[in-house]
Amino acid sequence: MKHLNKLIMLLMALTMSASLMAADQVVTSNANSGAGTLRQAIVDATDGDEITFNLTSGNETITILSELGITESLTINGSNTVGSGTEVTVQVTTPGASTYRVFNCSGSGKTVSISNMTIKGGDIGSLSGSDAYGGSINLTNGTLNLEKVVISASGADYGGGLCITNNAICTISNSSLADCFADNKGGAIRLGNSSTGLLTITNSTFSGNSSIDNGGGISAGISTNIQITNSTLYANRSNVQGGGLITAGTLALDHVTIAHNHSDNNDSGGEQGGGFYFYSGTATVKNTIIANNFKGSGTSTSDDYYYSLGTLTDNAYNVVESQNTTTLNQGFQATNNLLNTDPTGLASSLTYDGGYTQVLEVTAGNLTSSANSGATTEATDQRGYYRKTGGIYVGDAPSSTTTNYITRGAYQYQGVVARNNTVDSWSSGSNNYYTEIQGAENHVSSGSTVKLAGTAILINLEISVSQSITIDGAGTDLTIVRVAIPGSGGTSSRVFYIDATGVTISQLTIKGGDLFGSDYGGGIMLRPNGVLSLNYVNIVGSKAWDGGGIHAHQSNTLNLSHCSVYGNISSGAYKSGGGMRLYSCNSCSIQNSTIFNNTSDNTYGGGISASYSSGAGIEVVNSTIFGNIATGDGSDGSGDGAGIWIQNNDCTIKNSTICGNSASQQGGGIYNQGGSISITNTIIAGNSNNDDYYYSSGSLTDNGYNVVEYQHFSGSWSGTSGFDATTSILFNYDDQGNSRSSWNSNHNTSVSGSLNLSSTLADNGGSTQTLAISTGSFAISAGTYDASVTTDQRGESRRQYNPTIGAYEYTFNAISWAGGSSSDWSSTSNWSPTALPLSTDNITIPNVSKASAPVISSTGTANCNNLTIEAGGFLTIQSDASGTGSLIVEGTPTGNVTVERFLTYDKWHYISGQTNITGNFSVLTMELTGGVSNDQFYRWEESLDWGGNIGNWVDILNGPDGNNSTMGSEGFIACKGYSINYITTDKTLSLSGVPYTSNQSINITKTTNSTSEGWNLIGNPFCSTIAANNNADANSFLSTNSSLFDAEYSSIYLWNEQANYLGNRDDYITISNSDVAKYIAVGQAFMVCAKNDGTTALPFNTNMRKHGTTAFYKNSEQGEVSRFYLSVENNEGLYNEILIAFMEGMTNGLDISYDAGKLKGNPNIALYSTLVEDNGTDFIHQALPYFEQDYSVKVGLDITYAGEYTFKAAIMEQIPEDVYVYFEDKLTTTVTNLKETDTY
């Protein structure tokens, strides 16, 4: 934004006045039974477990010899991400013939969820009774969820694919049931009579299924309940009624396509309802196509809808080509239907066009006209493409909009997959919408954001990005941009071609690029001088000569953060980089990412191949490189460097794990050929052929704190070629013969224990898969802390002292206070094991003397999960003039924590109870001395009425009447504030109690005619600081509560007594959302002003707890807001200031919680401003729009005593150079440029 020499004029007026995680299972074998098999995983799983798969290439099909019974709640995810990346198939020995099914789900009240899997059952139709139900799955009880599942080639008596009985509930989404058959009813699905549970089907296709009796696709018996949305029933056949669907229960269809189905397929008796046979019950139908269905095996007799009995609710916008009914009200008759008409443009065969299933496309014809437009409450079609009406941009290079209409049926003609980000909503009319990602890229301007739909988006040609834009998906599991058609092997195209700077791609998966045998970068090609950032992106299953997943070529910059690159392949003479190929790049940063299971076939660099850096080289931080393969016979370097291959390139690796990679030649983990490599806090172990690091040429800087198993050298070992730091843990230090048989550090000092690094990637939290470190590993607490790497790959906090080596930070289950060296909580030597506690750790403090017990210093912070202070144990949070310590307990506390609060003498302080303090004030060690001229202790009651005077300070120490103290009958109330004054000496008040770890609240009041109407004294109840305003944290006190406060005083008012105390508004500090990030200290109370009459509950939520140590509040570093503080001070030291801030979204009028009113009352010295759109209130904080105009802000000063007063621009933060700030004295007409002379 250009500021165009904006100015702010402060107009001065002087006035005189006399007058405030579960134990989940991983399948590693495709055998029928035994360790690591699916059968054993189901047996071993407990209720609620998840079963995932780690099956290698070629082993993704599991053949079972008998059915798998499931009686517990289970999630079975067949994506096989940590394996080959190819989804799992579970099948019987001979699909469609073996006399047993795959799954039998019978757990009452249990939920089974199966996803990303193909299931092929047998033919059990010859069995008797319920043994003959459900050729692939039989569901008799509980709930079954099927997501992205294919059920095929199975047969049964009832329900060739799936049979549902009793009150079981089933949800099917993004799935296909194909080529299943039933000897009786329900070729794909049979929903048995009186099955009272709900069957919900969305975004799914039923095709090629058949039945001897009724319901070639779906047969639903009496009293059943089915809802089908955005789905297709195609080419299903029955020998009796209902080729596509028959129902005798409750049915709802919305945006369904029923086409090319056949009843009476054996041409035996003229049974009807080729598409939909309505046997009985109720049916509600809208936006649905029932057309091109037939009676008999041929296509001469149209038979789309047949009515037998029941109630049809025709909600219009349906297409019904033919119907057979006795009376008019039995059929479709709504005005907006398209009846007795062939839906031209509806495809005659299924194709893949995005999403997760095949569909019947609509290409043109009468379904796309305005006259035949549908109406919808469904935002997307079967593919997950958006249904949009009005002007949209169609194709790869749109120059203008095309008018679009809602398409009836499952498929949306010209469905939308992209939008610009003017308004962050797919329903907004303010955005531009696009049918192709390329069309969006070509149409938007540089700097724009393109949002993608949360589905699998099929592209026909690579997406070329030639300008600085952001492409943002809905998440890696939701938005998949792919070239390959499932099951077809793909097309010859990459996915993204980047030829621009400033390009960001985030929150999506890039899949299936195929340039095998030619060209570079199957997933992404980054052209010379390009700059690309990938955030939360998966690049999977792509192929190319060079750089199967990514190829970055010459003088470019590539950044990966929270990414996964896996299942990619490179293959070609002199080519490399199965996952990534970096050739002569300026720089490449890989952060919090996993590069795994990529293959360099007959070449080198399975995971990463990098050569000839033209700049800063490669940096790998908090990342895992695992399971990559380099094959070859050694010619031209083939078979070298499975994990990373480096040639003439700078490479820095920190806090990473390189493990489980396999090279047919040298360098299973790293191969160094002329590179300059620097490594710290990294594990390189468990790679192939006892060859974790191979040195051919170049240099290595071992910065220490590494774990390296085997290293080999083309020549003799030297300190610049191999790992040799005394702080690294090595297996064959200075030894090429592999003669050593134990781990050692400090040059031949034996290290006990083992590495205990998982051999399998897993979801251990965070956005990427990692390799976990388990108890007893010598990598635990063996690293060194790097202030630039404060978390591990998952986002878990790194220990500030002696973190774990590698990408994964080990979390201790329990840490106990050992003491001995000091009482300092932050000293690692005081804890057992030796580590500083984190928020995930369970802490025990035993019975030790108070002198030996832990102390959190006045500037210290501490975190833990559960806190147990045993009987006789102590924990103290200290306080002094510099501040108060802070402790956040995330879990369950047991035992009392002593919290100190330092109070300067002869000054009033607002305090609160910092823990659940039990007992009345008299039993607490407060050491108050009552009397007229002695210590004072009060509480404020806004609604208290004493003799007609509403709003009063209540004297607790001396009693309301000066004689009857209430110290023995009152105690601290959570969240309530108190006012205290120790007259003669400074006091460190010590109060003990169990920390609050749940949300707390207090009632605030607003009472008409109160002396301080609406003002309440409340306090921080936690033994940690809390975030005061939005700049401190999104869950701050003001973000949670500002709506409860008076609009003009929707801020925090802290008492801060000045010199020459009068007890008035000058003694308050204000915190608003215009301010820098600020925090409320432990034990600090403050004033707020209630908005609503009567009583309002005000919450203090645990998510407000954020660390910051100070006596009153803590300032953060300045943020991105432009602001300045104007102060005034006299020669007696009286001081006051106001804040003017400039922020996006603000107005010239009242901005609640950003504009803070000045407290009323007699002043010593009171500086204030008035709003540009003056509302008659004085303000101490004022927020204005971000330099959209010239501003004239009136400033006033109320003072008690005449004298010399100095005005100063105390702080100026991020005021642009071309914005000027002038101060004008209206009495003298003197004008001062505060950016040149800050004092007047």
PDB file of C-alpha atoms in Angstrom, residues 597-812:
ATOM      1  CA  ASN A 597      10.045 -45.431  -0.069  1.00  0.00           C
ATOM      2  CA  ASN A 598      11.280 -43.770  -3.241  1.00  0.00           C
ATOM      3  CA  THR A 599      13.317 -45.701  -5.792  1.00  0.00           C
ATOM      4  CA  SER A 600      16.164 -44.769  -8.067  1.00  0.00           C
ATOM      5  CA  ASP A 601      16.057 -47.672 -10.495  1.00  0.00           C
ATOM      6  CA  ASN A 602      19.437 -48.521 -12.018  1.00  0.00           C
ATOM      7  CA  THR A 603      20.715 -45.100 -10.970  1.00  0.00           C
ATOM      8  CA  TYR A 604      21.569 -43.217  -7.730  1.00  0.00           C
ATOM      9  CA  GLY A 605      19.988 -41.064  -5.030  1.00  0.00           C
ATOM     10  CA  GLY A 606      16.888 -43.032  -4.036  1.00  0.00           C
ATOM     11  CA  GLY A 607      15.528 -40.362  -1.718  1.00  0.00           C
ATOM     12  CA  ILE A 608      17.446 -37.207  -2.669  1.00  0.00           C
ATOM     13  CA  SER A 609      20.034 -36.590  -5.367  1.00  0.00           C
ATOM     14  CA  ALA A 610      21.788 -33.204  -5.154  1.00  0.00           C
ATOM     15  CA  SER A 611      24.683 -31.917  -7.195  1.00  0.00           C
ATOM     16  CA  TYR A 612      26.458 -28.696  -8.132  1.00  0.00           C
ATOM     17  CA  SER A 613      24.881 -26.161  -5.787  1.00  0.00           C
ATOM     18  CA  SER A 614      24.888 -22.604  -7.110  1.00  0.00           C
ATOM     19  CA  GLY A 615      24.150 -21.079  -3.704  1.00  0.00           C
ATOM     20  CA  ALA A 616      23.553 -22.080  -0.098  1.00  0.00           C
ATOM     21  CA  GLY A 617      23.004 -25.763  -0.869  1.00  0.00           C
ATOM     22  CA  ILE A 618      20.699 -28.112   0.993  1.00  0.00           C
ATOM     23  CA  GLU A 619      19.467 -27.896   4.556  1.00  0.00           C
ATOM     24  CA  VAL A 620      17.641 -30.856   6.111  1.00  0.00           C
ATOM     25  CA  VAL A 621      16.158 -30.159   9.550  1.00  0.00           C
ATOM     26  CA  ASN A 622      13.793 -32.221  11.718  1.00  0.00           C
ATOM     27  CA  SER A 623      13.215 -34.669   8.890  1.00  0.00           C
ATOM     28  CA  THR A 624      13.206 -38.419   8.281  1.00  0.00           C
ATOM     29  CA  ILE A 625      14.720 -40.164   5.269  1.00  0.00           C
ATOM     30  CA  PHE A 626      13.661 -43.792   5.304  1.00  0.00           C
ATOM     31  CA  GLY A 627      13.134 -46.844   3.117  1.00  0.00           C
ATOM     32  CA  ASN A 628      14.491 -45.362  -0.091  1.00  0.00           C
ATOM     33  CA  ILE A 629      16.193 -47.629  -2.623  1.00  0.00           C
ATOM     34  CA  ALA A 630      19.008 -47.162  -5.136  1.00  0.00           C
ATOM     35  CA  THR A 631      19.624 -50.051  -7.527  1.00  0.00           C
ATOM     36  CA  GLY A 632      22.313 -50.664 -10.122  1.00  0.00           C
ATOM     37  CA  ASP A 633      25.564 -52.424 -10.877  1.00  0.00           C
ATOM     38  CA  GLY A 634      27.796 -49.491  -9.945  1.00  0.00           C
ATOM     39  CA  SER A 635      28.349 -48.178 -13.446  1.00  0.00           C
ATOM     40  CA  ASP A 636      27.849 -44.442 -13.710  1.00  0.00           C
ATOM     41  CA  GLY A 637      27.216 -44.380  -9.949  1.00  0.00           C
ATOM     42  CA  SER A 638      24.095 -46.526 -10.165  1.00  0.00           C
ATOM     43  CA  GLY A 639      23.179 -48.160  -6.890  1.00  0.00           C
ATOM     44  CA  ASP A 640      24.844 -45.486  -4.733  1.00  0.00           C
ATOM     45  CA  GLY A 641      23.277 -43.227  -2.091  1.00  0.00           C
ATOM     46  CA  ALA A 642      19.892 -44.695  -1.252  1.00  0.00           C
ATOM     47  CA  GLY A 643      18.983 -41.994   1.265  1.00  0.00           C
ATOM     48  CA  ILE A 644      20.942 -38.950   0.064  1.00  0.00           C
ATOM     49  CA  TRP A 645      23.474 -38.677  -2.760  1.00  0.00           C
ATOM     50  CA  ILE A 646      25.595 -35.525  -2.635  1.00  0.00           C
ATOM     51  CA  GLN A 647      27.928 -34.317  -5.370  1.00  0.00           C
ATOM     52  CA  ASN A 648      29.812 -31.001  -5.205  1.00  0.00           C
ATOM     53  CA  ASN A 649      27.103 -29.526  -3.044  1.00  0.00           C
ATOM     54  CA  ASP A 650      26.903 -27.945   0.399  1.00  0.00           C
ATOM     55  CA  CYS A 651      24.614 -29.866   2.735  1.00  0.00           C
ATOM     56  CA  THR A 652      23.593 -29.150   6.343  1.00  0.00           C
ATOM     57  CA  ILE A 653      21.686 -31.817   8.265  1.00  0.00           C
ATOM     58  CA  LYS A 654      20.306 -31.184  11.774  1.00  0.00           C
ATOM     59  CA  ASN A 655      18.004 -33.071  14.114  1.00  0.00           C
ATOM     60  CA  SER A 656      17.141 -35.673  11.482  1.00  0.00           C
ATOM     61  CA  THR A 657      16.924 -39.451  11.113  1.00  0.00           C
ATOM     62  CA  ILE A 658      18.335 -41.323   8.110  1.00  0.00           C
ATOM     63  CA  CYS A 659      17.503 -45.003   8.475  1.00  0.00           C
ATOM     64  CA  GLY A 660      16.312 -48.106   6.656  1.00  0.00           C
ATOM     65  CA  ASN A 661      17.505 -47.070   3.190  1.00  0.00           C
ATOM     66  CA  SER A 662      18.958 -49.667   0.830  1.00  0.00           C
ATOM     67  CA  ALA A 663      21.699 -49.164  -1.775  1.00  0.00           C
ATOM     68  CA  SER A 664      22.902 -52.000  -3.963  1.00  0.00           C
ATOM     69  CA  GLN A 665      26.364 -50.401  -3.932  1.00  0.00           C
ATOM     70  CA  GLN A 666      27.687 -47.835  -1.407  1.00  0.00           C
ATOM     71  CA  GLY A 667      26.111 -45.301   0.900  1.00  0.00           C
ATOM     72  CA  GLY A 668      22.882 -46.815   2.126  1.00  0.00           C
ATOM     73  CA  GLY A 669      22.255 -43.653   4.154  1.00  0.00           C
ATOM     74  CA  ILE A 670      24.474 -40.942   2.627  1.00  0.00           C
ATOM     75  CA  TYR A 671      26.908 -41.005  -0.284  1.00  0.00           C
ATOM     76  CA  ASN A 672      29.327 -38.054  -0.374  1.00  0.00           C
ATOM     77  CA  GLN A 673      31.085 -37.326  -3.646  1.00  0.00           C
ATOM     78  CA  GLY A 674      32.743 -33.941  -3.441  1.00  0.00           C
ATOM     79  CA  GLY A 675      30.157 -32.452  -1.130  1.00  0.00           C
ATOM     80  CA  SER A 676      30.723 -30.269   1.895  1.00  0.00           C
ATOM     81  CA  ILE A 677      28.485 -31.768   4.565  1.00  0.00           C
ATOM     82  CA  SER A 678      27.801 -30.510   8.102  1.00  0.00           C
ATOM     83  CA  ILE A 679      25.797 -32.768  10.452  1.00  0.00           C
ATOM     84  CA  THR A 680      24.472 -32.277  14.009  1.00  0.00           C
ATOM     85  CA  ASN A 681      21.994 -34.120  16.258  1.00  0.00           C
ATOM     86  CA  THR A 682      21.307 -36.703  13.561  1.00  0.00           C
ATOM     87  CA  ILE A 683      20.881 -40.490  13.477  1.00  0.00           C
ATOM     88  CA  ILE A 684      22.410 -42.327  10.501  1.00  0.00           C
ATOM     89  CA  ALA A 685      21.961 -46.027  11.195  1.00  0.00           C
ATOM     90  CA  GLY A 686      20.273 -49.225  10.077  1.00  0.00           C
ATOM     91  CA  ASN A 687      20.869 -48.646   6.377  1.00  0.00           C
ATOM     92  CA  SER A 688      21.817 -51.404   3.956  1.00  0.00           C
ATOM     93  CA  ASN A 689      24.990 -53.482   3.846  1.00  0.00           C
ATOM     94  CA  ASN A 690      26.365 -51.990   7.050  1.00  0.00           C
ATOM     95  CA  ASP A 691      27.040 -48.873   5.017  1.00  0.00           C
ATOM     96  CA  ASP A 692      25.333 -45.832   6.548  1.00  0.00           C
ATOM     97  CA  TYR A 693      27.774 -43.150   5.416  1.00  0.00           C
ATOM     98  CA  TYR A 694      30.125 -43.531   2.461  1.00  0.00           C
ATOM     99  CA  TYR A 695      32.856 -41.004   1.732  1.00  0.00           C
ATOM    100  CA  SER A 696      34.184 -40.802  -1.808  1.00  0.00           C
ATOM    101  CA  SER A 697      35.491 -37.230  -1.754  1.00  0.00           C
ATOM    102  CA  GLY A 698      34.701 -33.823  -0.336  1.00  0.00           C
ATOM    103  CA  SER A 699      34.504 -32.981   3.359  1.00  0.00           C
ATOM    104  CA  LEU A 700      32.439 -33.726   6.435  1.00  0.00           C
ATOM    105  CA  THR A 701      32.028 -31.566   9.530  1.00  0.00           C
ATOM    106  CA  ASP A 702      30.897 -33.669  12.451  1.00  0.00           C
ATOM    107  CA  ASN A 703      29.428 -31.077  14.795  1.00  0.00           C
ATOM    108  CA  GLY A 704      28.873 -33.775  17.370  1.00  0.00           C
ATOM    109  CA  TYR A 705      25.811 -35.272  19.017  1.00  0.00           C
ATOM    110  CA  ASN A 706      25.271 -37.652  16.082  1.00  0.00           C
ATOM    111  CA  VAL A 707      24.580 -41.392  16.104  1.00  0.00           C
ATOM    112  CA  VAL A 708      26.344 -43.078  13.175  1.00  0.00           C
ATOM    113  CA  GLU A 709      26.567 -46.839  12.816  1.00  0.00           C
ATOM    114  CA  TYR A 710      28.832 -47.774   9.871  1.00  0.00           C
ATOM    115  CA  GLN A 711      30.961 -45.408   7.805  1.00  0.00           C
ATOM    116  CA  HIS A 712      33.241 -46.320   4.947  1.00  0.00           C
ATOM    117  CA  PHE A 713      35.728 -44.448   2.811  1.00  0.00           C
ATOM    118  CA  SER A 714      37.117 -44.785  -0.691  1.00  0.00           C
ATOM    119  CA  GLY A 715      40.556 -44.062   0.724  1.00  0.00           C
ATOM    120  CA  SER A 716      41.991 -43.659   4.187  1.00  0.00           C
ATOM    121  CA  TRP A 717      39.942 -42.275   7.030  1.00  0.00           C
ATOM    122  CA  SER A 718      40.649 -38.721   8.199  1.00  0.00           C
ATOM    123  CA  GLY A 719      38.981 -36.246  10.511  1.00  0.00           C
ATOM    124  CA  THR A 720      37.548 -34.345   7.556  1.00  0.00           C
ATOM    125  CA  SER A 721      36.147 -37.406   5.809  1.00  0.00           C
ATOM    126  CA  GLY A 722      34.400 -39.255   8.620  1.00  0.00           C
ATOM    127  CA  PHE A 723      32.573 -38.770  11.894  1.00  0.00           C
ATOM    128  CA  ASP A 724      34.951 -38.288  14.807  1.00  0.00           C
ATOM    129  CA  ALA A 725      33.442 -35.804  17.301  1.00  0.00           C
ATOM    130  CA  THR A 726      33.816 -36.894  20.918  1.00  0.00           C
ATOM    131  CA  THR A 727      30.151 -36.122  21.576  1.00  0.00           C
ATOM    132  CA  SER A 728      28.924 -38.346  18.739  1.00  0.00           C
ATOM    133  CA  ILE A 729      27.960 -41.977  19.362  1.00  0.00           C
ATOM    134  CA  LEU A 730      29.701 -44.145  16.761  1.00  0.00           C
ATOM    135  CA  PHE A 731      29.957 -47.850  16.017  1.00  0.00           C
ATOM    136  CA  ASN A 732      33.062 -48.123  13.849  1.00  0.00           C
ATOM    137  CA  TYR A 733      34.986 -44.952  14.672  1.00  0.00           C
ATOM    138  CA  ASP A 734      38.243 -44.745  12.655  1.00  0.00           C
ATOM    139  CA  ASP A 735      37.734 -48.296  11.409  1.00  0.00           C
ATOM    140  CA  GLN A 736      36.924 -49.527   7.912  1.00  0.00           C
ATOM    141  CA  GLY A 737      37.165 -53.150   8.767  1.00  0.00           C
ATOM    142  CA  ASN A 738      33.931 -53.272  10.739  1.00  0.00           C
ATOM    143  CA  SER A 739      35.805 -55.015  13.515  1.00  0.00           C
ATOM    144  CA  ARG A 740      34.189 -53.082  16.333  1.00  0.00           C
ATOM    145  CA  SER A 741      31.218 -54.729  17.933  1.00  0.00           C
ATOM    146  CA  SER A 742      29.802 -52.052  20.214  1.00  0.00           C
ATOM    147  CA  TRP A 743      28.742 -48.445  20.275  1.00  0.00           C
ATOM    148  CA  ASN A 744      31.196 -45.909  21.642  1.00  0.00           C
ATOM    149  CA  SER A 745      31.606 -42.214  22.269  1.00  0.00           C
ATOM    150  CA  ASN A 746      34.476 -39.934  23.208  1.00  0.00           C
ATOM    151  CA  HIS A 747      36.727 -42.032  20.972  1.00  0.00           C
ATOM    152  CA  ASN A 748      36.368 -45.586  22.267  1.00  0.00           C
ATOM    153  CA  THR A 749      34.338 -45.052  25.444  1.00  0.00           C
ATOM    154  CA  SER A 750      31.762 -47.813  25.424  1.00  0.00           C
ATOM    155  CA  VAL A 751      28.107 -46.764  25.393  1.00  0.00           C
ATOM    156  CA  SER A 752      25.651 -49.076  27.111  1.00  0.00           C
ATOM    157  CA  GLY A 753      22.224 -49.922  25.799  1.00  0.00           C
ATOM    158  CA  SER A 754      20.943 -49.788  22.242  1.00  0.00           C
ATOM    159  CA  LEU A 755      19.536 -47.300  19.791  1.00  0.00           C
ATOM    160  CA  ASN A 756      15.929 -48.560  20.134  1.00  0.00           C
ATOM    161  CA  LEU A 757      14.804 -46.832  16.959  1.00  0.00           C
ATOM    162  CA  SER A 758      11.603 -48.103  15.374  1.00  0.00           C
ATOM    163  CA  SER A 759      12.057 -49.974  12.109  1.00  0.00           C
ATOM    164  CA  THR A 760       8.642 -48.863  10.885  1.00  0.00           C
ATOM    165  CA  LEU A 761       7.252 -45.446  10.109  1.00  0.00           C
ATOM    166  CA  ALA A 762       4.113 -44.589  12.030  1.00  0.00           C
ATOM    167  CA  ASP A 763       1.750 -41.766  12.771  1.00  0.00           C
ATOM    168  CA  ASN A 764       3.295 -40.613  16.034  1.00  0.00           C
ATOM    169  CA  GLY A 765       1.581 -37.239  15.863  1.00  0.00           C
ATOM    170  CA  GLY A 766       2.244 -34.254  13.660  1.00  0.00           C
ATOM    171  CA  SER A 767       1.652 -33.990   9.931  1.00  0.00           C
ATOM    172  CA  THR A 768       4.165 -36.610   8.752  1.00  0.00           C
ATOM    173  CA  GLN A 769       5.132 -40.187   9.590  1.00  0.00           C
ATOM    174  CA  THR A 770       8.159 -40.604  11.878  1.00  0.00           C
ATOM    175  CA  LEU A 771      10.408 -43.250  13.421  1.00  0.00           C
ATOM    176  CA  ALA A 772       9.880 -43.370  17.168  1.00  0.00           C
ATOM    177  CA  ILE A 773      12.612 -43.680  19.789  1.00  0.00           C
ATOM    178  CA  SER A 774      11.679 -46.001  22.641  1.00  0.00           C
ATOM    179  CA  THR A 775      12.681 -46.230  26.295  1.00  0.00           C
ATOM    180  CA  GLY A 776      16.318 -47.057  26.959  1.00  0.00           C
ATOM    181  CA  SER A 777      17.746 -45.615  23.760  1.00  0.00           C
ATOM    182  CA  PHE A 778      21.171 -44.067  24.177  1.00  0.00           C
ATOM    183  CA  ALA A 779      20.002 -41.295  21.824  1.00  0.00           C
ATOM    184  CA  ILE A 780      17.736 -39.956  24.576  1.00  0.00           C
ATOM    185  CA  SER A 781      19.161 -36.860  26.281  1.00  0.00           C
ATOM    186  CA  ALA A 782      22.359 -37.247  24.234  1.00  0.00           C
ATOM    187  CA  GLY A 783      21.846 -34.276  21.922  1.00  0.00           C
ATOM    188  CA  THR A 784      22.543 -30.579  22.135  1.00  0.00           C
ATOM    189  CA  TYR A 785      19.904 -27.868  22.114  1.00  0.00           C
ATOM    190  CA  ASP A 786      19.654 -25.632  19.057  1.00  0.00           C
ATOM    191  CA  ALA A 787      17.609 -22.489  19.697  1.00  0.00           C
ATOM    192  CA  SER A 788      16.546 -22.495  16.045  1.00  0.00           C
ATOM    193  CA  VAL A 789      15.001 -25.970  16.419  1.00  0.00           C
ATOM    194  CA  THR A 790      12.608 -25.719  19.360  1.00  0.00           C
ATOM    195  CA  THR A 791      10.365 -28.640  18.346  1.00  0.00           C
ATOM    196  CA  ASP A 792      10.868 -32.061  16.815  1.00  0.00           C
ATOM    197  CA  GLN A 793       9.503 -33.193  13.457  1.00  0.00           C
ATOM    198  CA  ARG A 794       6.047 -33.747  14.948  1.00  0.00           C
ATOM    199  CA  GLY A 795       5.893 -30.331  16.618  1.00  0.00           C
ATOM    200  CA  GLU A 796       6.591 -31.688  20.099  1.00  0.00           C
ATOM    201  CA  SER A 797       8.812 -29.458  22.224  1.00  0.00           C
ATOM    202  CA  ARG A 798      12.527 -30.155  22.220  1.00  0.00           C
ATOM    203  CA  ARG A 799      14.103 -30.327  25.640  1.00  0.00           C
ATOM    204  CA  GLN A 800      16.191 -27.237  26.178  1.00  0.00           C
ATOM    205  CA  TYR A 801      18.832 -29.300  27.899  1.00  0.00           C
ATOM    206  CA  ASN A 802      20.083 -32.548  26.385  1.00  0.00           C
ATOM    207  CA  PRO A 803      17.373 -33.247  23.786  1.00  0.00           C
ATOM    208  CA  THR A 804      17.038 -36.552  21.965  1.00  0.00           C
ATOM    209  CA  ILE A 805      19.229 -37.069  18.903  1.00  0.00           C
ATOM    210  CA  GLY A 806      17.291 -37.424  15.662  1.00  0.00           C
ATOM    211  CA  ALA A 807      13.989 -36.165  14.277  1.00  0.00           C
ATOM    212  CA  TYR A 808      11.919 -37.582  17.145  1.00  0.00           C
ATOM    213  CA  GLU A 809      12.025 -36.162  20.678  1.00  0.00           C
ATOM    214  CA  TYR A 810      11.513 -38.843  23.273  1.00  0.00           C
ATOM    215  CA  THR A 811       8.792 -38.074  25.797  1.00  0.00           C
ATOM    216  CA  PHE A 812       9.382 -39.354  29.294  1.00  0.00           C
TER     217      PHE A 812
END
